[in-house]
CSV table of N, CA, C and O in Angstrom, one decimal:
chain,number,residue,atom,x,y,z
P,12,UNK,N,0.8,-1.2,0.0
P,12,UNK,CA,0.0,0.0,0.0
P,12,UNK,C,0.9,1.2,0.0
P,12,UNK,O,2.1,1.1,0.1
P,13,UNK,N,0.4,2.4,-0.1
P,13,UNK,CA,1.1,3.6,0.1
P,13,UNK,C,0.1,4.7,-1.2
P,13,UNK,O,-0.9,4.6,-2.0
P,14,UNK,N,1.0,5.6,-1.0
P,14,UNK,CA,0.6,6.9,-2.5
P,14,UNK,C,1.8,6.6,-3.2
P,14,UNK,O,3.0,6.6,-2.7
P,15,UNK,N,1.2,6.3,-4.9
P,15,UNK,CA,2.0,6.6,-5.9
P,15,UNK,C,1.4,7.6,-7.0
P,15,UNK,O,0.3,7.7,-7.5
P,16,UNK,N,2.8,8.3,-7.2
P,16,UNK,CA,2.4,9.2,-8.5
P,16,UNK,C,2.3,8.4,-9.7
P,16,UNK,O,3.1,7.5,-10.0
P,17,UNK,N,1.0,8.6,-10.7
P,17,UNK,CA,1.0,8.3,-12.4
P,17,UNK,C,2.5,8.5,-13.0
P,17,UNK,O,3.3,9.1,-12.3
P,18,UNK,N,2.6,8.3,-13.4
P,18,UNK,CA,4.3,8.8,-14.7
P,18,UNK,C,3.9,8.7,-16.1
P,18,UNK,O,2.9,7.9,-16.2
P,19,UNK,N,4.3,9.1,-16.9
P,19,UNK,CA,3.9,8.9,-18.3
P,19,UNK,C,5.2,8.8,-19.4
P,19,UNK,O,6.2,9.5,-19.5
P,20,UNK,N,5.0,7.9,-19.9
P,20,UNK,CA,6.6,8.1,-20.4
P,20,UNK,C,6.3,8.1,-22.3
P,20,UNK,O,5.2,8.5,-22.7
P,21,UNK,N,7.3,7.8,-23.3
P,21,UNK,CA,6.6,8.1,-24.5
P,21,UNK,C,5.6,7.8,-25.4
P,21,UNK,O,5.4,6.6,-25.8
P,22,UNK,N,4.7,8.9,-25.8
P,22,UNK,CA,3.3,8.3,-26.4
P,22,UNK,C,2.6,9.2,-26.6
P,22,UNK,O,3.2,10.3,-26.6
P,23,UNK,N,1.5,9.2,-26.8
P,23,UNK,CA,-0.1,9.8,-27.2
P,23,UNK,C,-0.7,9.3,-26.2
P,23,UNK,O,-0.8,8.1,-26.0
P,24,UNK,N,-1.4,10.6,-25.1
P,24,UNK,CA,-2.0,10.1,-23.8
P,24,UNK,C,-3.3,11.6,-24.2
P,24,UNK,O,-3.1,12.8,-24.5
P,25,UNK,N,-4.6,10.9,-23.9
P,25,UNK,CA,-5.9,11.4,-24.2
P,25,UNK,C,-6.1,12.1,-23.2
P,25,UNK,O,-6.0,11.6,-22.1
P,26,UNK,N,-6.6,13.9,-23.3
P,26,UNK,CA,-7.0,14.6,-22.1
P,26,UNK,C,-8.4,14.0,-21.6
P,26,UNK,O,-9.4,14.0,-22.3
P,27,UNK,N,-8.2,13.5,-20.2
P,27,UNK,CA,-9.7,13.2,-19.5
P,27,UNK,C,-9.5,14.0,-18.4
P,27,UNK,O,-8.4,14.3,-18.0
P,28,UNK,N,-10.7,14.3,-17.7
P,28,UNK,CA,-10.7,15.2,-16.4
P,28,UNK,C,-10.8,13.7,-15.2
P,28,UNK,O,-10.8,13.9,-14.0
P,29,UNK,N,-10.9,12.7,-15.7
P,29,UNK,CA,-11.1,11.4,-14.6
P,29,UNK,C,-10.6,10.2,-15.6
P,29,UNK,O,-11.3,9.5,-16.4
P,30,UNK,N,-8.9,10.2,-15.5
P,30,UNK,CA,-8.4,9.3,-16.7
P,30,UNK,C,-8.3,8.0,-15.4
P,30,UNK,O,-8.4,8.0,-14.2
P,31,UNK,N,-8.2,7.1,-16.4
P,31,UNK,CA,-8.1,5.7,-15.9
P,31,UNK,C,-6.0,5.5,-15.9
P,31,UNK,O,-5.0,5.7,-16.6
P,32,UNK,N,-6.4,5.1,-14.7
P,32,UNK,CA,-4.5,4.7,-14.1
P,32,UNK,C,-3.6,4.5,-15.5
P,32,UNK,O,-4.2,4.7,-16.6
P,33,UNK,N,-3.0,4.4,-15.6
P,33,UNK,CA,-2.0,4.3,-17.2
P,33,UNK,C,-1.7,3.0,-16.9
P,33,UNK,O,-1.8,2.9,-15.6
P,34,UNK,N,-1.1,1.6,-17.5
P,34,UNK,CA,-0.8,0.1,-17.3
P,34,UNK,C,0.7,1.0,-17.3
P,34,UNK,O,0.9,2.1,-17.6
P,35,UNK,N,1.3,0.2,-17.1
P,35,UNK,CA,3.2,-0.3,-16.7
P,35,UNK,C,3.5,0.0,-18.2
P,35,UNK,O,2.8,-0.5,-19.0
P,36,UNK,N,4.4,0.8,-18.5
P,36,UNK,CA,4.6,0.2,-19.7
P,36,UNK,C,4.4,1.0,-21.0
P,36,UNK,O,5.2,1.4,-21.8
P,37,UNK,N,2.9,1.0,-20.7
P,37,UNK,CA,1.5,2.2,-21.8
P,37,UNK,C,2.4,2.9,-22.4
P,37,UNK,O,3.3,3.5,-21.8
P,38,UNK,N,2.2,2.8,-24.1
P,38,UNK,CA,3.0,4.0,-25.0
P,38,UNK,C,1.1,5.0,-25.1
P,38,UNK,O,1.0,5.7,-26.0
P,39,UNK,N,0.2,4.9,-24.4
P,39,UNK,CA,-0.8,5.6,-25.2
P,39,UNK,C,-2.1,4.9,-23.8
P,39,UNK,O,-2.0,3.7,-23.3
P,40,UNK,N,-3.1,6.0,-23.5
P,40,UNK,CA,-4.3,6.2,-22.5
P,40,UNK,C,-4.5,7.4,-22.2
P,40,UNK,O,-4.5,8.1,-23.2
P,41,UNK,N,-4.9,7.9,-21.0
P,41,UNK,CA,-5.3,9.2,-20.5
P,41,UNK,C,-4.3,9.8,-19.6
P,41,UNK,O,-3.5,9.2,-18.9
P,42,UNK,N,-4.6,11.0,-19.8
P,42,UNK,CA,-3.8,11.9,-18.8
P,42,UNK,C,-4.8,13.0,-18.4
P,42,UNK,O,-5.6,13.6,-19.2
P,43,UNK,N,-4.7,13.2,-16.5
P,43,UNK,CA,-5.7,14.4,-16.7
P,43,UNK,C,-4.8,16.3,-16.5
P,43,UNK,O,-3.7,16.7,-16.6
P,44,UNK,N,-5.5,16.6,-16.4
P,44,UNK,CA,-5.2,18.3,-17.1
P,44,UNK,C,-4.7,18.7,-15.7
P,44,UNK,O,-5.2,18.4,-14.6
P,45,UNK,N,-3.4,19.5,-16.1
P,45,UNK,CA,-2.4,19.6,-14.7
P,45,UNK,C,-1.1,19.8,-15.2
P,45,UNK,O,-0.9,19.5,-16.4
P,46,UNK,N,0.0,20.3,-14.3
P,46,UNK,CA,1.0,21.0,-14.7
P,46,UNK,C,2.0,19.7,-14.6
P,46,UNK,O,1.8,19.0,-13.6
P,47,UNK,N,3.1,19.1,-15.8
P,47,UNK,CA,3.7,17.9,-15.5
P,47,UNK,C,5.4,18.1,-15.5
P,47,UNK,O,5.7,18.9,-16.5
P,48,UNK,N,6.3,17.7,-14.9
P,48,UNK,CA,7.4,17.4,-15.4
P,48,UNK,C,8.0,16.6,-15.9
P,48,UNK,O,7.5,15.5,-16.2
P,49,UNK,N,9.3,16.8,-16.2
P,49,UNK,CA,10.1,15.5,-15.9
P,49,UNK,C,11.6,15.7,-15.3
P,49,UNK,O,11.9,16.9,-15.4
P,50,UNK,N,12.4,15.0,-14.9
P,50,UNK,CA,13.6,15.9,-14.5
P,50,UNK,C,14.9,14.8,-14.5
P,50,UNK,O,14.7,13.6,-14.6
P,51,UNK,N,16.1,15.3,-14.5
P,51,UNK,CA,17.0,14.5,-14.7
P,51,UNK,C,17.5,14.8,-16.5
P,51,UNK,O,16.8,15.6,-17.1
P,52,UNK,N,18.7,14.1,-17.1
P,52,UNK,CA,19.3,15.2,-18.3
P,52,UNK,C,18.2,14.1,-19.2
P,52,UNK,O,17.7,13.0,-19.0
P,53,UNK,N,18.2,14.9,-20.0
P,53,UNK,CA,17.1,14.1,-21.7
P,53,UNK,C,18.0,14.4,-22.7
P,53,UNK,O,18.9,15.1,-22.3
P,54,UNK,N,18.0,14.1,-23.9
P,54,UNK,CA,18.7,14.9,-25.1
P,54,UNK,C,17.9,14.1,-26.6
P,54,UNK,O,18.0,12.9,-26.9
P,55,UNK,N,17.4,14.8,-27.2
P,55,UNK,CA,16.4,14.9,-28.1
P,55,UNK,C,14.7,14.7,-27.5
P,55,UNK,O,13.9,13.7,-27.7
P,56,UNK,N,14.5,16.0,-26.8
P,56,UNK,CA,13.4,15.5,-25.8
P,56,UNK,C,12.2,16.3,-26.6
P,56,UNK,O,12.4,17.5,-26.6
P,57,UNK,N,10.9,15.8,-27.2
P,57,UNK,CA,9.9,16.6,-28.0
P,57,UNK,C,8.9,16.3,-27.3
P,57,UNK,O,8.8,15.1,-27.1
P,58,UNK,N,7.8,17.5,-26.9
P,58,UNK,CA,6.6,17.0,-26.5
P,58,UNK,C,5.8,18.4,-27.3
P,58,UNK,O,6.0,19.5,-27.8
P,59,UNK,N,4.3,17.3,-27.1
P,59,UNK,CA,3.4,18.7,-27.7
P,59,UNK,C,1.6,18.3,-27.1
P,59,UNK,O,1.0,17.2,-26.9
P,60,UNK,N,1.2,19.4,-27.1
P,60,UNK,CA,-0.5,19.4,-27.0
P,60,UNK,C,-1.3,19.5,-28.1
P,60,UNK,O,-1.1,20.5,-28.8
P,61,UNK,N,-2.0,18.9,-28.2
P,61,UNK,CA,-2.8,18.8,-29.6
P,61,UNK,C,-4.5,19.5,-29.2
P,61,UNK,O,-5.0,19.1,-28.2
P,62,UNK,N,-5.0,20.2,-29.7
P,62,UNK,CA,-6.6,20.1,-29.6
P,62,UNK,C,-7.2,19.0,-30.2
P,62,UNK,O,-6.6,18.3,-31.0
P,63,UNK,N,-8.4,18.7,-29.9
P,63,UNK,CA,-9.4,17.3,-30.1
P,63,UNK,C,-8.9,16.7,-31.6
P,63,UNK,O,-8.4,15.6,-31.8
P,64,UNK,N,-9.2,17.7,-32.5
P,64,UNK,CA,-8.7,17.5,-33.8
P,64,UNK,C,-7.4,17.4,-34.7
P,64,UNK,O,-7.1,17.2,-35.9
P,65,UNK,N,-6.6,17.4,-33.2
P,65,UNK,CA,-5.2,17.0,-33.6
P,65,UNK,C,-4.2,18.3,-34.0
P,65,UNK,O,-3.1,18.0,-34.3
P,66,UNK,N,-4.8,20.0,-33.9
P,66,UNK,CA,-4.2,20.9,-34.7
P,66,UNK,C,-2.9,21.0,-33.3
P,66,UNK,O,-3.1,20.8,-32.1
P,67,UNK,N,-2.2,21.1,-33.7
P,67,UNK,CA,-0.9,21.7,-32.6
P,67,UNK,C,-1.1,22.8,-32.3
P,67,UNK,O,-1.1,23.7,-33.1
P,68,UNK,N,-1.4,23.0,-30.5
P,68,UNK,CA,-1.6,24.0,-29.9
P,68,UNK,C,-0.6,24.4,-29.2
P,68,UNK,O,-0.7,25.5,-28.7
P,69,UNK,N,0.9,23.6,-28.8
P,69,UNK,CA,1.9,24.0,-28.2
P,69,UNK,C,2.9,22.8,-28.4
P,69,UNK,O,2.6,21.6,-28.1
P,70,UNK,N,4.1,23.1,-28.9
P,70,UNK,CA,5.2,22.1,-28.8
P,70,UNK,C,6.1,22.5,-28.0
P,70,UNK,O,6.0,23.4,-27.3
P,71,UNK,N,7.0,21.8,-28.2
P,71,UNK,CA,8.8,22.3,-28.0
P,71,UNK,C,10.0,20.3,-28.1
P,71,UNK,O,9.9,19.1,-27.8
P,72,UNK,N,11.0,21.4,-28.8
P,72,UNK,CA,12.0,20.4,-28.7
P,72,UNK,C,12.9,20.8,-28.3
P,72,UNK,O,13.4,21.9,-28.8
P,73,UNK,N,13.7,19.8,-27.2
P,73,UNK,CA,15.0,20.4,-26.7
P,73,UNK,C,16.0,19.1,-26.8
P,73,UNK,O,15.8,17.9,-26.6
P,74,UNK,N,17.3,19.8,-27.2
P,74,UNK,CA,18.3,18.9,-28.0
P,74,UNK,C,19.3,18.4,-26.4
P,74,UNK,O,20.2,17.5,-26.5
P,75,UNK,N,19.2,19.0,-25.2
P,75,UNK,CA,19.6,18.9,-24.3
P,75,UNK,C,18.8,19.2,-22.9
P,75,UNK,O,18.2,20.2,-23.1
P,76,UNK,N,18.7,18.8,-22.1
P,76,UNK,CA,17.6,19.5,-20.8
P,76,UNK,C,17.8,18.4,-19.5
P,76,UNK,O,17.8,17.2,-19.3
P,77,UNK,N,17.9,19.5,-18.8
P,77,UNK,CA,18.1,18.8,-17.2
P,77,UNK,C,16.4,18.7,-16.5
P,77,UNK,O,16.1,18.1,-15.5
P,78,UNK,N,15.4,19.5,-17.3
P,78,UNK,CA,14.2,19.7,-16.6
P,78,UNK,C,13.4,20.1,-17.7
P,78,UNK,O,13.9,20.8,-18.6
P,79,UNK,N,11.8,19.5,-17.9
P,79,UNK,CA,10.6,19.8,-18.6
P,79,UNK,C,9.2,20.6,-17.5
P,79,UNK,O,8.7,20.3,-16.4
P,80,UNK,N,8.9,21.3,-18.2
P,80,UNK,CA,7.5,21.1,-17.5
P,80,UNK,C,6.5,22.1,-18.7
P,80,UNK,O,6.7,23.0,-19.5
P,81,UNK,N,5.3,21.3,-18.2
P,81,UNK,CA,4.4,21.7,-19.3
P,81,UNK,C,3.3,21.8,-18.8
P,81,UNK,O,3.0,20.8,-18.1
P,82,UNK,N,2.1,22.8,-18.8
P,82,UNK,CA,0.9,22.5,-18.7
P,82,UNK,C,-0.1,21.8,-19.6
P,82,UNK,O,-0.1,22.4,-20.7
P,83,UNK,N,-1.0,20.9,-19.6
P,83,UNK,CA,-1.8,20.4,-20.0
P,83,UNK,C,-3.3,20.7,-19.9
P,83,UNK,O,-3.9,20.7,-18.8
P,84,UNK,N,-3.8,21.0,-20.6
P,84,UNK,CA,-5.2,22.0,-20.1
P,84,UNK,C,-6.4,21.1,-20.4
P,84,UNK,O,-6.3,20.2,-21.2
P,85,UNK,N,-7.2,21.2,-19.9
P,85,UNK,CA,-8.9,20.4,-19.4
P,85,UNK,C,-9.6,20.5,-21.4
P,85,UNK,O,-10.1,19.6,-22.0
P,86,UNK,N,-9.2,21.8,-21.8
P,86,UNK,CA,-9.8,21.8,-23.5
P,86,UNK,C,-8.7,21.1,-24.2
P,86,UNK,O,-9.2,21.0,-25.3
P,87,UNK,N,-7.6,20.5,-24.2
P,87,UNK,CA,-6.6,19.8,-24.9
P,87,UNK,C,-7.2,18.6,-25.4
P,87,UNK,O,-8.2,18.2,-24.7
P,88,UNK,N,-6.9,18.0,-26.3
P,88,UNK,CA,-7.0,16.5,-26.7
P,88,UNK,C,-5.9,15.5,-26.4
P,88,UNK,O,-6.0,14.3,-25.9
P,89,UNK,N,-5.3,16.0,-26.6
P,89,UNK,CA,-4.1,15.2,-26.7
P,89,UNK,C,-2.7,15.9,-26.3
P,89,UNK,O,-2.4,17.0,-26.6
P,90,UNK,N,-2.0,14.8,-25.3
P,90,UNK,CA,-0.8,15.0,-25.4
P,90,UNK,C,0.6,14.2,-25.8
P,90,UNK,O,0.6,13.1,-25.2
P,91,UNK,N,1.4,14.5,-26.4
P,91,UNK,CA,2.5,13.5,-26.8
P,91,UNK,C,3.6,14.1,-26.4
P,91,UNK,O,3.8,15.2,-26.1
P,92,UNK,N,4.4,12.7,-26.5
P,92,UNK,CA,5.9,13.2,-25.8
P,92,UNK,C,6.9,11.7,-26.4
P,92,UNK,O,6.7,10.4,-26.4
P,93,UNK,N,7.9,12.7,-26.8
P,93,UNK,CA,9.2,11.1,-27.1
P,93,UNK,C,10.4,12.1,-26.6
P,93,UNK,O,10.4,13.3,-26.8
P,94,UNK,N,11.5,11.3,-25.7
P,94,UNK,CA,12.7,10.9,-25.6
P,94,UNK,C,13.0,12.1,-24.2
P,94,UNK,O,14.1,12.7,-24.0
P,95,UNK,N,11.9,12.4,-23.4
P,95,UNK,CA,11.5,13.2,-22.3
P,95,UNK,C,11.8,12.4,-21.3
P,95,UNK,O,12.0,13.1,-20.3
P,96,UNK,N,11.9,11.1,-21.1
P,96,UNK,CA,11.7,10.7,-19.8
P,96,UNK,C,10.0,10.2,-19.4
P,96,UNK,O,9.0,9.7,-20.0
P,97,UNK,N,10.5,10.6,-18.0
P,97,UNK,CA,8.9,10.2,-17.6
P,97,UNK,C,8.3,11.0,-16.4
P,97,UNK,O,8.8,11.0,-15.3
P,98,UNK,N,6.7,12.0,-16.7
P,98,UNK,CA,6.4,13.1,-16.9
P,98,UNK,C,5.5,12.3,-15.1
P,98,UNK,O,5.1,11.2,-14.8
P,99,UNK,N,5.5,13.8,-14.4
P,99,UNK,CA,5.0,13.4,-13.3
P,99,UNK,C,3.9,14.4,-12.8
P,99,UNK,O,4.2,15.4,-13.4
P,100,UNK,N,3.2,14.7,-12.3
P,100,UNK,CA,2.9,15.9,-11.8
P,100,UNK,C,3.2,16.3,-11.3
P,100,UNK,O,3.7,15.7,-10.4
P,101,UNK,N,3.3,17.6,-11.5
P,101,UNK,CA,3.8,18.9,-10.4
P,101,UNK,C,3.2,18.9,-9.4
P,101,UNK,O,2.0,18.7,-9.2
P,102,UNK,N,4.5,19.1,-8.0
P,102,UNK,CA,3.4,19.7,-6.9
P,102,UNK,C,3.4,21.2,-6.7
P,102,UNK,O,2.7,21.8,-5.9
């Protein structure tokens, strides 16, 4: 027993306001709307937010980084992320 944080690591993760736990593993499920990191060095690290329809509403790629953080918002659709690590919530 105890508290564990969600983690998200690379994939396409669907905005829900009440997502279902992510499996071990999951390249792809839900994520809910909340500010995320990740921390420790990355190098070729791209993530982005998509609206429902997939248009890109925010990216970034960074070719080096000791630290990410991104907000994910409640109107997003989608979020993706490759070679970031693994994305946690902010406290």
């Amino acid at each position: 027993g105890g508290d564990y944080a969600w983690s998200y690591g690379d994939g396409t993760w669907t905005v829900k306001t009440s997502p279902k736990e992510p499996e071990i593993g999951a390249s792809e499920g839900e994520i809910a709307p909340g500010t995320y990191r990740t921390r420790g060095p990355s190098t070729d690290c791209y993530w982005e937010r998509t609206a429902k329809d997939g248009t890109i509403l925010d990216n970034r790629f960074a070719t080096s980084t000791q630290e990410v953080k991104v907000t994910v918002r409640a109107t997003d659709g989608q979020f993706t992320t490759r070679g970031c690590g693994q994305w946690t919530k902010a406290q």
